[in-house]
PDB file of C-alpha atoms in Angstrom:
ATOM      1  CA  MET M   1      37.380  -5.883  53.347  1.00  0.00           C
ATOM      2  CA  ARG M   2      35.726  -8.611  54.582  1.00  0.00           C
ATOM      3  CA  SER M   3      36.192  -6.491  52.765  1.00  0.00           C
ATOM      4  CA  TYR M   4      36.907  -9.010  50.865  1.00  0.00           C
ATOM      5  CA  PRO M   5      37.126 -12.363  52.630  1.00  0.00           C
ATOM      6  CA  ARG M   6      36.467 -14.177  52.289  1.00  0.00           C
ATOM      7  CA  PRO M   7      37.967 -14.787  50.707  1.00  0.00           C
ATOM      8  CA  ARG M   8      36.615 -14.231  52.710  1.00  0.00           C
ATOM      9  CA  ARG M   9      38.463 -14.397  50.819  1.00  0.00           C
ATOM     10  CA  ALA M  10      39.852 -14.609  47.237  1.00  0.00           C
ATOM     11  CA  LEU M  11      40.488 -10.947  47.321  1.00  0.00           C
ATOM     12  CA  ALA M  12      42.383 -11.076  50.447  1.00  0.00           C
ATOM     13  CA  ALA M  13      45.270 -12.392  48.615  1.00  0.00           C
ATOM     14  CA  LEU M  14      45.059 -11.061  45.143  1.00  0.00           C
ATOM     15  CA  LEU M  15      46.134  -7.612  46.136  1.00  0.00           C
ATOM     16  CA  ALA M  16      48.152  -8.579  49.138  1.00  0.00           C
ATOM     17  CA  VAL M  17      51.798  -8.103  49.767  1.00  0.00           C
ATOM     18  CA  GLY M  18      51.779  -4.582  48.509  1.00  0.00           C
ATOM     19  CA  THR M  19      48.228  -3.399  48.500  1.00  0.00           C
ATOM     20  CA  LEU M  20      45.828  -5.220  50.860  1.00  0.00           C
ATOM     21  CA  LEU M  21      43.844  -8.227  49.963  1.00  0.00           C
ATOM     22  CA  ILE M  22      41.001  -9.482  51.870  1.00  0.00           C
ATOM     23  CA  ALA M  23      40.324  -6.389  53.770  1.00  0.00           C
ATOM     24  CA  THR M  24      40.090  -2.783  52.955  1.00  0.00           C
ATOM     25  CA  ALA M  25      40.891  -1.539  56.404  1.00  0.00           C
ATOM     26  CA  CYS M  26      44.465  -1.190  57.547  1.00  0.00           C
ATOM     27  CA  ALA M  27      45.181  -2.917  60.798  1.00  0.00           C
ATOM     28  CA  GLY M  28      48.524  -1.642  62.023  1.00  0.00           C
ATOM     29  CA  ASN M  29      51.665  -3.633  62.611  1.00  0.00           C
ATOM     30  CA  ASN M  30      50.873  -5.365  65.892  1.00  0.00           C
ATOM     31  CA  VAL M  31      48.574  -8.333  66.165  1.00  0.00           C
ATOM     32  CA  ALA M  32      45.626  -7.463  68.375  1.00  0.00           C
ATOM     33  CA  GLY M  33      44.091 -10.118  70.580  1.00  0.00           C
ATOM     34  CA  LYS M  34      40.467 -11.125  70.855  1.00  0.00           C
ATOM     35  CA  SER M  35      38.663 -11.250  74.155  1.00  0.00           C
ATOM     36  CA  ASN M  36      36.712 -14.353  74.990  1.00  0.00           C
ATOM     37  CA  ASN M  37      34.347 -12.267  77.102  1.00  0.00           C
ATOM     38  CA  SER M  38      33.435  -9.544  74.643  1.00  0.00           C
ATOM     39  CA  ASN M  39      33.071  -8.907  70.925  1.00  0.00           C
ATOM     40  CA  GLN M  40      36.071  -6.641  70.751  1.00  0.00           C
ATOM     41  CA  ASN M  41      39.285  -7.678  69.021  1.00  0.00           C
ATOM     42  CA  SER M  42      41.716  -5.823  71.212  1.00  0.00           C
ATOM     43  CA  SER M  43      42.483  -8.040  74.190  1.00  0.00           C
ATOM     44  CA  SER M  44      43.932 -11.456  74.846  1.00  0.00           C
ATOM     45  CA  SER M  45      41.869 -14.641  74.896  1.00  0.00           C
ATOM     46  CA  THR M  46      42.937 -17.899  76.478  1.00  0.00           C
ATOM     47  CA  GLY M  47      41.223 -21.234  76.453  1.00  0.00           C
ATOM     48  CA  GLY M  48      39.819 -23.141  79.356  1.00  0.00           C
ATOM     49  CA  GLY M  49      41.787 -26.358  78.865  1.00  0.00           C
ATOM     50  CA  SER M  50      44.311 -27.847  81.259  1.00  0.00           C
ATOM     51  CA  ALA M  51      47.157 -26.350  79.217  1.00  0.00           C
ATOM     52  CA  ALA M  52      49.020 -29.624  79.747  1.00  0.00           C
ATOM     53  CA  LYS M  53      50.405 -29.379  76.234  1.00  0.00           C
ATOM     54  CA  GLY M  54      51.600 -25.782  76.488  1.00  0.00           C
ATOM     55  CA  SER M  55      50.660 -22.567  74.746  1.00  0.00           C
ATOM     56  CA  LEU M  56      49.242 -22.170  71.242  1.00  0.00           C
ATOM     57  CA  THR M  57      48.525 -18.955  69.326  1.00  0.00           C
ATOM     58  CA  ILE M  58      45.788 -18.609  66.713  1.00  0.00           C
ATOM     59  CA  SER M  59      45.625 -15.604  64.400  1.00  0.00           C
ATOM     60  CA  GLY M  60      43.514 -14.626  61.414  1.00  0.00           C
ATOM     61  CA  GLN M  61      41.143 -11.962  60.195  1.00  0.00           C
ATOM     62  CA  ASN M  62      38.525 -10.317  62.359  1.00  0.00           C
ATOM     63  CA  PHE M  63      35.394 -10.262  60.210  1.00  0.00           C
ATOM     64  CA  PRO M  64      32.459 -12.166  61.781  1.00  0.00           C
ATOM     65  CA  GLU M  65      32.789 -15.460  59.933  1.00  0.00           C
ATOM     66  CA  ALA M  66      36.537 -15.676  60.537  1.00  0.00           C
ATOM     67  CA  GLU M  67      35.972 -14.867  64.214  1.00  0.00           C
ATOM     68  CA  LEU M  68      33.358 -17.617  64.421  1.00  0.00           C
ATOM     69  CA  VAL M  69      35.722 -20.201  62.939  1.00  0.00           C
ATOM     70  CA  ALA M  70      38.597 -19.021  65.153  1.00  0.00           C
ATOM     71  CA  ASP M  71      36.313 -19.571  68.152  1.00  0.00           C
ATOM     72  CA  MET M  72      35.736 -23.156  67.003  1.00  0.00           C
ATOM     73  CA  TYR M  73      39.486 -23.731  66.731  1.00  0.00           C
ATOM     74  CA  GLN M  74      40.077 -22.159  70.155  1.00  0.00           C
ATOM     75  CA  GLN M  75      37.461 -24.257  71.926  1.00  0.00           C
ATOM     76  CA  LEU M  76      38.577 -27.524  70.334  1.00  0.00           C
ATOM     77  CA  LEU M  77      42.260 -26.914  70.980  1.00  0.00           C
ATOM     78  CA  SER M  78      41.559 -25.829  74.567  1.00  0.00           C
ATOM     79  CA  LYS M  79      39.701 -29.095  75.084  1.00  0.00           C
ATOM     80  CA  ALA M  80      42.723 -30.906  73.631  1.00  0.00           C
ATOM     81  CA  GLY M  81      44.873 -29.453  76.402  1.00  0.00           C
ATOM     82  CA  TYR M  82      46.408 -26.288  74.976  1.00  0.00           C
ATOM     83  CA  ASP M  83      46.541 -22.835  76.540  1.00  0.00           C
ATOM     84  CA  VAL M  84      45.134 -20.948  73.549  1.00  0.00           C
ATOM     85  CA  THR M  85      45.522 -17.276  72.737  1.00  0.00           C
ATOM     86  CA  VAL M  86      43.502 -15.834  69.836  1.00  0.00           C
ATOM     87  CA  LYS M  87      44.783 -12.722  68.048  1.00  0.00           C
ATOM     88  CA  LEU M  88      42.601 -11.469  65.198  1.00  0.00           C
ATOM     89  CA  VAL M  89      43.524  -8.598  62.862  1.00  0.00           C
ATOM     90  CA  GLY M  90      42.101  -6.728  59.909  1.00  0.00           C
ATOM     91  CA  THR M  91      44.054  -8.161  56.991  1.00  0.00           C
ATOM     92  CA  ARG M  92      45.977 -11.230  55.914  1.00  0.00           C
ATOM     93  CA  ASP M  93      49.216  -9.378  55.269  1.00  0.00           C
ATOM     94  CA  VAL M  94      49.361  -8.353  58.957  1.00  0.00           C
ATOM     95  CA  TYR M  95      49.189 -11.819  60.506  1.00  0.00           C
ATOM     96  CA  MET M  96      51.301 -13.382  57.762  1.00  0.00           C
ATOM     97  CA  LYS M  97      54.203 -11.247  58.933  1.00  0.00           C
ATOM     98  CA  GLN M  98      54.130 -13.270  62.162  1.00  0.00           C
ATOM     99  CA  PHE M  99      53.092 -16.655  60.773  1.00  0.00           C
ATOM    100  CA  PRO M 100      54.595 -19.206  61.245  1.00  0.00           C
ATOM    101  CA  ASP M 101      57.227 -17.679  63.557  1.00  0.00           C
ATOM    102  CA  SER M 102      55.081 -16.453  66.460  1.00  0.00           C
ATOM    103  CA  VAL M 103      51.664 -17.690  65.300  1.00  0.00           C
ATOM    104  CA  ASP M 104      50.950 -21.419  65.362  1.00  0.00           C
ATOM    105  CA  VAL M 105      47.551 -21.872  63.690  1.00  0.00           C
ATOM    106  CA  VAL M 106      45.467 -19.819  61.251  1.00  0.00           C
ATOM    107  CA  PRO M 107      41.910 -20.518  60.003  1.00  0.00           C
ATOM    108  CA  GLU M 108      42.379 -19.909  56.282  1.00  0.00           C
ATOM    109  CA  TYR M 109      40.598 -19.856  52.946  1.00  0.00           C
ATOM    110  CA  LEU M 110      42.204 -22.066  50.322  1.00  0.00           C
ATOM    111  CA  GLY M 111      42.325 -19.676  47.374  1.00  0.00           C
ATOM    112  CA  GLY M 112      43.155 -16.695  49.554  1.00  0.00           C
ATOM    113  CA  ILE M 113      46.311 -18.125  51.116  1.00  0.00           C
ATOM    114  CA  ALA M 114      47.308 -19.739  47.802  1.00  0.00           C
ATOM    115  CA  ASP M 115      47.233 -16.403  46.027  1.00  0.00           C
ATOM    116  CA  PHE M 116      48.993 -14.658  48.898  1.00  0.00           C
ATOM    117  CA  LEU M 117      51.921 -17.076  49.038  1.00  0.00           C
ATOM    118  CA  ASN M 118      52.131 -17.192  45.242  1.00  0.00           C
ATOM    119  CA  ILE M 119      52.378 -13.403  44.991  1.00  0.00           C
ATOM    120  CA  GLN M 120      54.797 -13.278  47.912  1.00  0.00           C
ATOM    121  CA  GLU M 121      57.071 -15.810  46.215  1.00  0.00           C
ATOM    122  CA  ASN M 122      56.640 -14.889  42.550  1.00  0.00           C
ATOM    123  CA  GLY M 123      55.531 -11.231  42.480  1.00  0.00           C
ATOM    124  CA  GLN M 124      52.366  -9.306  41.746  1.00  0.00           C
ATOM    125  CA  ASN M 125      52.245 -10.500  38.125  1.00  0.00           C
ATOM    126  CA  ALA M 126      52.508 -14.188  39.003  1.00  0.00           C
ATOM    127  CA  GLN M 127      50.142 -16.495  37.148  1.00  0.00           C
ATOM    128  CA  SER M 128      47.373 -17.574  39.484  1.00  0.00           C
ATOM    129  CA  ILE M 129      47.604 -21.090  40.926  1.00  0.00           C
ATOM    130  CA  THR M 130      43.978 -21.202  42.073  1.00  0.00           C
ATOM    131  CA  THR M 131      41.244 -23.133  40.289  1.00  0.00           C
ATOM    132  CA  PRO M 132      37.595 -23.946  41.033  1.00  0.00           C
ATOM    133  CA  ASP M 133      38.767 -27.391  42.231  1.00  0.00           C
ATOM    134  CA  ALA M 134      39.844 -27.548  45.879  1.00  0.00           C
ATOM    135  CA  GLN M 135      42.210 -30.525  45.575  1.00  0.00           C
ATOM    136  CA  GLU M 136      43.919 -29.100  42.491  1.00  0.00           C
ATOM    137  CA  THR M 137      44.372 -25.746  44.214  1.00  0.00           C
ATOM    138  CA  LEU M 138      45.717 -27.456  47.335  1.00  0.00           C
ATOM    139  CA  LYS M 139      48.212 -29.431  45.223  1.00  0.00           C
ATOM    140  CA  ASN M 140      49.424 -26.179  43.641  1.00  0.00           C
ATOM    141  CA  LEU M 141      49.631 -24.486  47.035  1.00  0.00           C
ATOM    142  CA  GLU M 142      51.530 -27.128  48.998  1.00  0.00           C
ATOM    143  CA  PRO M 143      55.052 -26.470  47.589  1.00  0.00           C
ATOM    144  CA  LEU M 144      54.729 -22.756  48.424  1.00  0.00           C
ATOM    145  CA  ALA M 145      53.370 -23.528  51.883  1.00  0.00           C
ATOM    146  CA  LYS M 146      56.199 -25.998  52.563  1.00  0.00           C
ATOM    147  CA  LYS M 147      58.798 -23.399  51.594  1.00  0.00           C
ATOM    148  CA  ALA M 148      57.148 -20.901  53.959  1.00  0.00           C
ATOM    149  CA  GLY M 149      57.216 -23.380  56.873  1.00  0.00           C
ATOM    150  CA  ILE M 150      53.454 -23.920  56.778  1.00  0.00           C
ATOM    151  CA  THR M 151      51.509 -27.186  56.646  1.00  0.00           C
ATOM    152  CA  MET M 152      48.034 -27.169  55.154  1.00  0.00           C
ATOM    153  CA  LEU M 153      45.627 -29.605  56.783  1.00  0.00           C
ATOM    154  CA  GLN M 154      42.509 -31.009  55.123  1.00  0.00           C
ATOM    155  CA  PRO M 155      40.115 -28.563  53.437  1.00  0.00           C
ATOM    156  CA  SER M 156      36.529 -28.458  54.597  1.00  0.00           C
ATOM    157  CA  GLN M 157      33.512 -28.938  52.381  1.00  0.00           C
ATOM    158  CA  ALA M 158      32.506 -25.485  53.638  1.00  0.00           C
ATOM    159  CA  THR M 159      33.469 -22.850  51.107  1.00  0.00           C
ATOM    160  CA  ASP M 160      33.012 -19.093  51.141  1.00  0.00           C
ATOM    161  CA  GLN M 161      33.312 -17.718  47.629  1.00  0.00           C
ATOM    162  CA  ASN M 162      32.290 -14.441  46.063  1.00  0.00           C
ATOM    163  CA  ALA M 163      28.693 -14.671  44.919  1.00  0.00           C
ATOM    164  CA  PHE M 164      25.963 -12.561  43.314  1.00  0.00           C
ATOM    165  CA  PHE M 165      22.371 -11.943  44.317  1.00  0.00           C
ATOM    166  CA  VAL M 166      19.131 -10.434  43.051  1.00  0.00           C
ATOM    167  CA  THR M 167      15.872  -9.786  44.811  1.00  0.00           C
ATOM    168  CA  THR M 168      13.720 -12.882  45.185  1.00  0.00           C
ATOM    169  CA  LYS M 169      10.996 -11.022  43.315  1.00  0.00           C
ATOM    170  CA  TYR M 170      13.344 -10.324  40.388  1.00  0.00           C
ATOM    171  CA  ALA M 171      14.480 -13.968  40.335  1.00  0.00           C
ATOM    172  CA  LYS M 172      10.887 -15.211  40.163  1.00  0.00           C
ATOM    173  CA  LYS M 173       9.902 -12.662  37.511  1.00  0.00           C
ATOM    174  CA  HIS M 174      12.713 -13.742  35.174  1.00  0.00           C
ATOM    175  CA  SER M 175      12.877 -17.432  36.229  1.00  0.00           C
ATOM    176  CA  LEU M 176      16.438 -17.141  37.531  1.00  0.00           C
ATOM    177  CA  SER M 177      18.323 -19.628  39.690  1.00  0.00           C
ATOM    178  CA  THR M 178      21.781 -19.431  38.106  1.00  0.00           C
ATOM    179  CA  LEU M 179      24.032 -16.815  36.563  1.00  0.00           C
ATOM    180  CA  THR M 180      23.612 -18.641  33.260  1.00  0.00           C
ATOM    181  CA  ASP M 181      19.872 -17.986  33.513  1.00  0.00           C
ATOM    182  CA  LEU M 182      20.559 -14.286  33.950  1.00  0.00           C
ATOM    183  CA  GLY M 183      22.829 -14.198  30.916  1.00  0.00           C
ATOM    184  CA  LYS M 184      20.302 -16.027  28.764  1.00  0.00           C
ATOM    185  CA  SER M 185      17.518 -13.710  29.897  1.00  0.00           C
ATOM    186  CA  GLY M 186      19.108 -10.837  28.003  1.00  0.00           C
ATOM    187  CA  GLU M 187      18.286  -8.469  30.861  1.00  0.00           C
ATOM    188  CA  LYS M 188      20.645  -5.525  31.240  1.00  0.00           C
ATOM    189  CA  VAL M 189      21.693  -5.034  34.851  1.00  0.00           C
ATOM    190  CA  VAL M 190      23.471  -2.576  37.080  1.00  0.00           C
ATOM    191  CA  LEU M 191      25.918  -4.352  39.402  1.00  0.00           C
ATOM    192  CA  ALA M 192      26.600  -3.142  42.958  1.00  0.00           C
ATOM    193  CA  ALA M 193      29.946  -4.556  44.018  1.00  0.00           C
ATOM    194  CA  ALA M 194      33.444  -3.968  45.354  1.00  0.00           C
ATOM    195  CA  PRO M 195      35.384  -1.031  43.912  1.00  0.00           C
ATOM    196  CA  ASP M 196      37.780  -3.290  41.986  1.00  0.00           C
ATOM    197  CA  CYS M 197      35.078  -5.523  40.485  1.00  0.00           C
ATOM    198  CA  LYS M 198      35.163  -4.139  36.974  1.00  0.00           C
ATOM    199  CA  GLY M 199      37.169  -6.360  34.649  1.00  0.00           C
ATOM    200  CA  ARG M 200      37.990  -9.029  37.241  1.00  0.00           C
ATOM    201  CA  THR M 201      37.453 -12.592  36.037  1.00  0.00           C
ATOM    202  CA  ASP M 202      35.712 -13.481  39.322  1.00  0.00           C
ATOM    203  CA  CYS M 203      33.502 -10.404  39.156  1.00  0.00           C
ATOM    204  CA  ALA M 204      32.222  -8.178  36.325  1.00  0.00           C
ATOM    205  CA  GLY M 205      34.720  -9.468  33.760  1.00  0.00           C
ATOM    206  CA  GLY M 206      33.714 -13.092  34.281  1.00  0.00           C
ATOM    207  CA  LEU M 207      30.011 -12.266  34.462  1.00  0.00           C
ATOM    208  CA  GLU M 208      30.236 -10.623  31.058  1.00  0.00           C
ATOM    209  CA  LYS M 209      32.666 -12.978  29.298  1.00  0.00           C
ATOM    210  CA  THR M 210      31.656 -16.345  30.727  1.00  0.00           C
ATOM    211  CA  TYR M 211      27.970 -15.793  31.359  1.00  0.00           C
ATOM    212  CA  GLY M 212      27.144 -13.189  28.731  1.00  0.00           C
ATOM    213  CA  ILE M 213      25.482 -10.973  31.333  1.00  0.00           C
ATOM    214  CA  LYS M 214      24.883  -7.459  30.083  1.00  0.00           C
ATOM    215  CA  ILE M 215      26.245  -5.091  32.721  1.00  0.00           C
ATOM    216  CA  ALA M 216      25.255  -1.499  32.069  1.00  0.00           C
ATOM    217  CA  LYS M 217      27.290  -0.130  34.966  1.00  0.00           C
ATOM    218  CA  VAL M 218      29.207  -1.196  38.062  1.00  0.00           C
ATOM    219  CA  LEU M 219      28.421   0.802  41.184  1.00  0.00           C
ATOM    220  CA  PRO M 220      31.386   0.614  43.616  1.00  0.00           C
ATOM    221  CA  LEU M 221      29.236   0.293  46.733  1.00  0.00           C
ATOM    222  CA  GLY M 222      31.192  -2.458  48.468  1.00  0.00           C
ATOM    223  CA  TYR M 223      31.349  -6.181  49.028  1.00  0.00           C
ATOM    224  CA  ALA M 224      28.310  -7.412  51.005  1.00  0.00           C
ATOM    225  CA  SER M 225      27.837  -3.873  52.313  1.00  0.00           C
ATOM    226  CA  ASP M 226      24.611  -2.270  53.494  1.00  0.00           C
ATOM    227  CA  GLN M 227      24.855   0.101  50.539  1.00  0.00           C
ATOM    228  CA  THR M 228      25.019  -2.822  48.114  1.00  0.00           C
ATOM    229  CA  TYR M 229      22.035  -4.547  49.711  1.00  0.00           C
ATOM    230  CA  GLN M 230      19.975  -1.369  49.681  1.00  0.00           C
ATOM    231  CA  SER M 231      20.903  -0.559  46.088  1.00  0.00           C
ATOM    232  CA  VAL M 232      19.482  -3.886  44.942  1.00  0.00           C
ATOM    233  CA  LEU M 233      16.463  -3.725  47.218  1.00  0.00           C
ATOM    234  CA  ASN M 234      15.451  -0.250  46.023  1.00  0.00           C
ATOM    235  CA  GLY M 235      15.997  -1.101  42.339  1.00  0.00           C
ATOM    236  CA  GLU M 236      18.988   1.139  41.731  1.00  0.00           C
ATOM    237  CA  SER M 237      20.905  -2.083  40.947  1.00  0.00           C
ATOM    238  CA  GLN M 238      19.597  -5.456  39.896  1.00  0.00           C
ATOM    239  CA  LEU M 239      22.643  -7.524  40.884  1.00  0.00           C
ATOM    240  CA  GLY M 240      24.806  -7.322  44.013  1.00  0.00           C
ATOM    241  CA  GLU M 241      28.024  -8.944  45.227  1.00  0.00           C
ATOM    242  CA  THR M 242      28.301 -10.905  48.473  1.00  0.00           C
ATOM    243  CA  SER M 243      29.561 -14.327  49.624  1.00  0.00           C
ATOM    244  CA  THR M 244      28.173 -17.839  49.381  1.00  0.00           C
ATOM    245  CA  THR M 245      27.814 -18.013  53.158  1.00  0.00           C
ATOM    246  CA  ASP M 246      25.900 -14.762  53.583  1.00  0.00           C
ATOM    247  CA  GLY M 247      23.316 -15.591  56.234  1.00  0.00           C
ATOM    248  CA  THR M 248      21.345 -12.353  55.817  1.00  0.00           C
ATOM    249  CA  LEU M 249      19.936 -12.789  52.291  1.00  0.00           C
ATOM    250  CA  SER M 250      16.735 -14.726  52.898  1.00  0.00           C
ATOM    251  CA  LYS M 251      15.659 -12.360  55.659  1.00  0.00           C
ATOM    252  CA  GLN M 252      16.126  -9.421  53.284  1.00  0.00           C
ATOM    253  CA  GLY M 253      14.203 -10.998  50.406  1.00  0.00           C
ATOM    254  CA  LEU M 254      17.343 -11.635  48.358  1.00  0.00           C
ATOM    255  CA  THR M 255      18.386 -14.735  46.406  1.00  0.00           C
ATOM    256  CA  LEU M 256      21.822 -15.997  45.331  1.00  0.00           C
ATOM    257  CA  LEU M 257      22.292 -17.000  41.709  1.00  0.00           C
ATOM    258  CA  ALA M 258      24.458 -20.125  41.435  1.00  0.00           C
ATOM    259  CA  ASP M 259      27.890 -19.853  39.831  1.00  0.00           C
ATOM    260  CA  ASP M 260      27.098 -22.848  37.620  1.00  0.00           C
ATOM    261  CA  GLN M 261      30.019 -22.234  35.224  1.00  0.00           C
ATOM    262  CA  HIS M 262      32.502 -21.831  38.072  1.00  0.00           C
ATOM    263  CA  ILE M 263      34.233 -18.495  37.644  1.00  0.00           C
ATOM    264  CA  GLN M 264      35.105 -18.457  41.359  1.00  0.00           C
ATOM    265  CA  PRO M 265      38.274 -20.138  42.642  1.00  0.00           C
ATOM    266  CA  ALA M 266      37.994 -22.675  45.441  1.00  0.00           C
ATOM    267  CA  GLN M 267      37.750 -20.908  48.808  1.00  0.00           C
ATOM    268  CA  ASN M 268      37.285 -23.873  51.121  1.00  0.00           C
ATOM    269  CA  LEU M 269      37.998 -23.332  54.794  1.00  0.00           C
ATOM    270  CA  ILE M 270      41.328 -24.937  55.647  1.00  0.00           C
ATOM    271  CA  PRO M 271      43.596 -24.902  58.717  1.00  0.00           C
ATOM    272  CA  ALA M 272      47.139 -23.617  58.162  1.00  0.00           C
ATOM    273  CA  VAL M 273      49.616 -24.713  60.842  1.00  0.00           C
ATOM    274  CA  SER M 274      53.238 -23.896  61.562  1.00  0.00           C
ATOM    275  CA  THR M 275      55.159 -26.951  60.390  1.00  0.00           C
ATOM    276  CA  ALA M 276      57.610 -26.669  63.292  1.00  0.00           C
ATOM    277  CA  PHE M 277      54.734 -26.507  65.790  1.00  0.00           C
ATOM    278  CA  LEU M 278      52.893 -29.405  64.134  1.00  0.00           C
ATOM    279  CA  ASN M 279      56.002 -31.594  64.240  1.00  0.00           C
ATOM    280  CA  LYS M 280      56.022 -31.175  68.032  1.00  0.00           C
ATOM    281  CA  HIS M 281      52.231 -31.411  68.406  1.00  0.00           C
ATOM    282  CA  PRO M 282      50.867 -33.754  65.690  1.00  0.00           C
ATOM    283  CA  ASP M 283      47.555 -34.144  67.554  1.00  0.00           C
ATOM    284  CA  VAL M 284      46.580 -30.631  66.384  1.00  0.00           C
ATOM    285  CA  ALA M 285      45.998 -32.069  62.907  1.00  0.00           C
ATOM    286  CA  ASP M 286      43.584 -34.712  64.191  1.00  0.00           C
ATOM    287  CA  THR M 287      41.655 -32.156  66.222  1.00  0.00           C
ATOM    288  CA  LEU M 288      41.199 -29.646  63.391  1.00  0.00           C
ATOM    289  CA  ASN M 289      40.695 -32.212  60.626  1.00  0.00           C
ATOM    290  CA  LYS M 290      37.684 -33.599  62.520  1.00  0.00           C
ATOM    291  CA  LEU M 291      36.116 -30.142  62.373  1.00  0.00           C
ATOM    292  CA  MET M 292      36.922 -29.782  58.678  1.00  0.00           C
ATOM    293  CA  ALA M 293      35.310 -33.162  57.975  1.00  0.00           C
ATOM    294  CA  THR M 294      32.131 -32.033  59.751  1.00  0.00           C
ATOM    295  CA  LEU M 295      31.600 -28.405  58.671  1.00  0.00           C
ATOM    296  CA  ASN M 296      29.836 -27.708  55.376  1.00  0.00           C
ATOM    297  CA  THR M 297      28.699 -24.597  53.528  1.00  0.00           C
ATOM    298  CA  GLN M 298      25.094 -24.823  54.719  1.00  0.00           C
ATOM    299  CA  ASP M 299      26.243 -25.156  58.321  1.00  0.00           C
ATOM    300  CA  LEU M 300      28.493 -22.115  57.945  1.00  0.00           C
ATOM    301  CA  THR M 301      25.729 -20.054  56.349  1.00  0.00           C
ATOM    302  CA  THR M 302      23.316 -20.950  59.155  1.00  0.00           C
ATOM    303  CA  LEU M 303      25.899 -20.112  61.820  1.00  0.00           C
ATOM    304  CA  ASN M 304      26.689 -16.792  60.142  1.00  0.00           C
ATOM    305  CA  GLY M 305      22.991 -15.989  60.208  1.00  0.00           C
ATOM    306  CA  LYS M 306      22.830 -16.570  63.957  1.00  0.00           C
ATOM    307  CA  VAL M 307      25.612 -14.034  64.417  1.00  0.00           C
ATOM    308  CA  SER M 308      24.324 -11.521  61.836  1.00  0.00           C
ATOM    309  CA  ASN M 309      20.575 -11.755  62.238  1.00  0.00           C
ATOM    310  CA  GLN M 310      20.110 -12.960  65.804  1.00  0.00           C
ATOM    311  CA  ARG M 311      23.069 -11.015  67.250  1.00  0.00           C
ATOM    312  CA  GLN M 312      24.382 -14.070  69.061  1.00  0.00           C
ATOM    313  CA  LYS M 313      28.014 -14.020  70.165  1.00  0.00           C
ATOM    314  CA  PRO M 314      30.336 -15.956  67.822  1.00  0.00           C
ATOM    315  CA  GLU M 315      31.834 -17.923  70.723  1.00  0.00           C
ATOM    316  CA  ASP M 316      28.352 -19.025  71.850  1.00  0.00           C
ATOM    317  CA  VAL M 317      27.348 -20.035  68.321  1.00  0.00           C
ATOM    318  CA  ALA M 318      30.622 -21.925  67.924  1.00  0.00           C
ATOM    319  CA  LYS M 319      30.162 -23.798  71.205  1.00  0.00           C
ATOM    320  CA  ALA M 320      26.592 -24.825  70.439  1.00  0.00           C
ATOM    321  CA  TYR M 321      27.586 -26.104  67.003  1.00  0.00           C
ATOM    322  CA  LEU M 322      30.559 -28.103  68.264  1.00  0.00           C
ATOM    323  CA  GLN M 323      28.425 -29.664  71.003  1.00  0.00           C
ATOM    324  CA  SER M 324      25.679 -30.537  68.521  1.00  0.00           C
ATOM    325  CA  LYS M 325      28.212 -32.395  66.385  1.00  0.00           C
ATOM    326  CA  GLY M 326      29.779 -34.235  69.306  1.00  0.00           C
ATOM    327  CA  LEU M 327      33.098 -32.447  68.897  1.00  0.00           C
ATOM    328  CA  LEU M 328      33.075 -30.645  72.255  1.00  0.00           C
TER     329      LEU M 328
END
């Protein structure tokens, strides 16, 4: 998935370790590199720094947002003096096989890596350690990360959670701005979403139980997929699943409904670093924490839109953003 990222993201870890989490596509056993001169994820990329501090390897997932953030990491760490190689793959379980042994830094999502490490340590039926609160989730995550040889840096304000949208016309007609509004409206809806949405507390199950939304049917058309967008736009569905940083919605005449009762776990962007590498190179924390302190959800949404809608290259969008914030 970005398939599910994002998440993103939450999903990338909930099924992981045996099934796949954040992505539906299988990526093979070898980590594929990302070229700095093309949009393909199959060749090596190195930074333009002096490399005075030696080599550094970044890995992560290869959906557009994750690629964009990896480009930010690469450019900042190259400036800091590292010879950076970026290797992006399809799913979390692939790069986690090599992290932290042969991968030094990973752009992560808080709830996603928390769930992954929890399941890896405690099994598929482990009680979730994620919550809607970023600091609480980080506190729950840190003992598992420490045991795995991973140090979590500071989470960003930018968060990419699962989210739900309607057409702007439908929102205006029924005076909707939140999921609570939709539940109170009494409208029965068809939901276009990921195949495993039904029953999940962060998807159909939570929409029904927490918000009282009447879901007539769940159409398994995919997470933030073209089919899901089109299903909502043509009226086959009234509600669709995407992410909070989806930069394509406004252009399509779609509107997010706020998760005002917080059924989504925290999915803040957060750097994960090999503890052994960080002990030798503590400046990496300062470099990446400055980015985390700057980036917010609106920034990320806008940047995603430049990649999705304007077809700009992620590395170009990343560079322009970092320069605009005085980081590069």
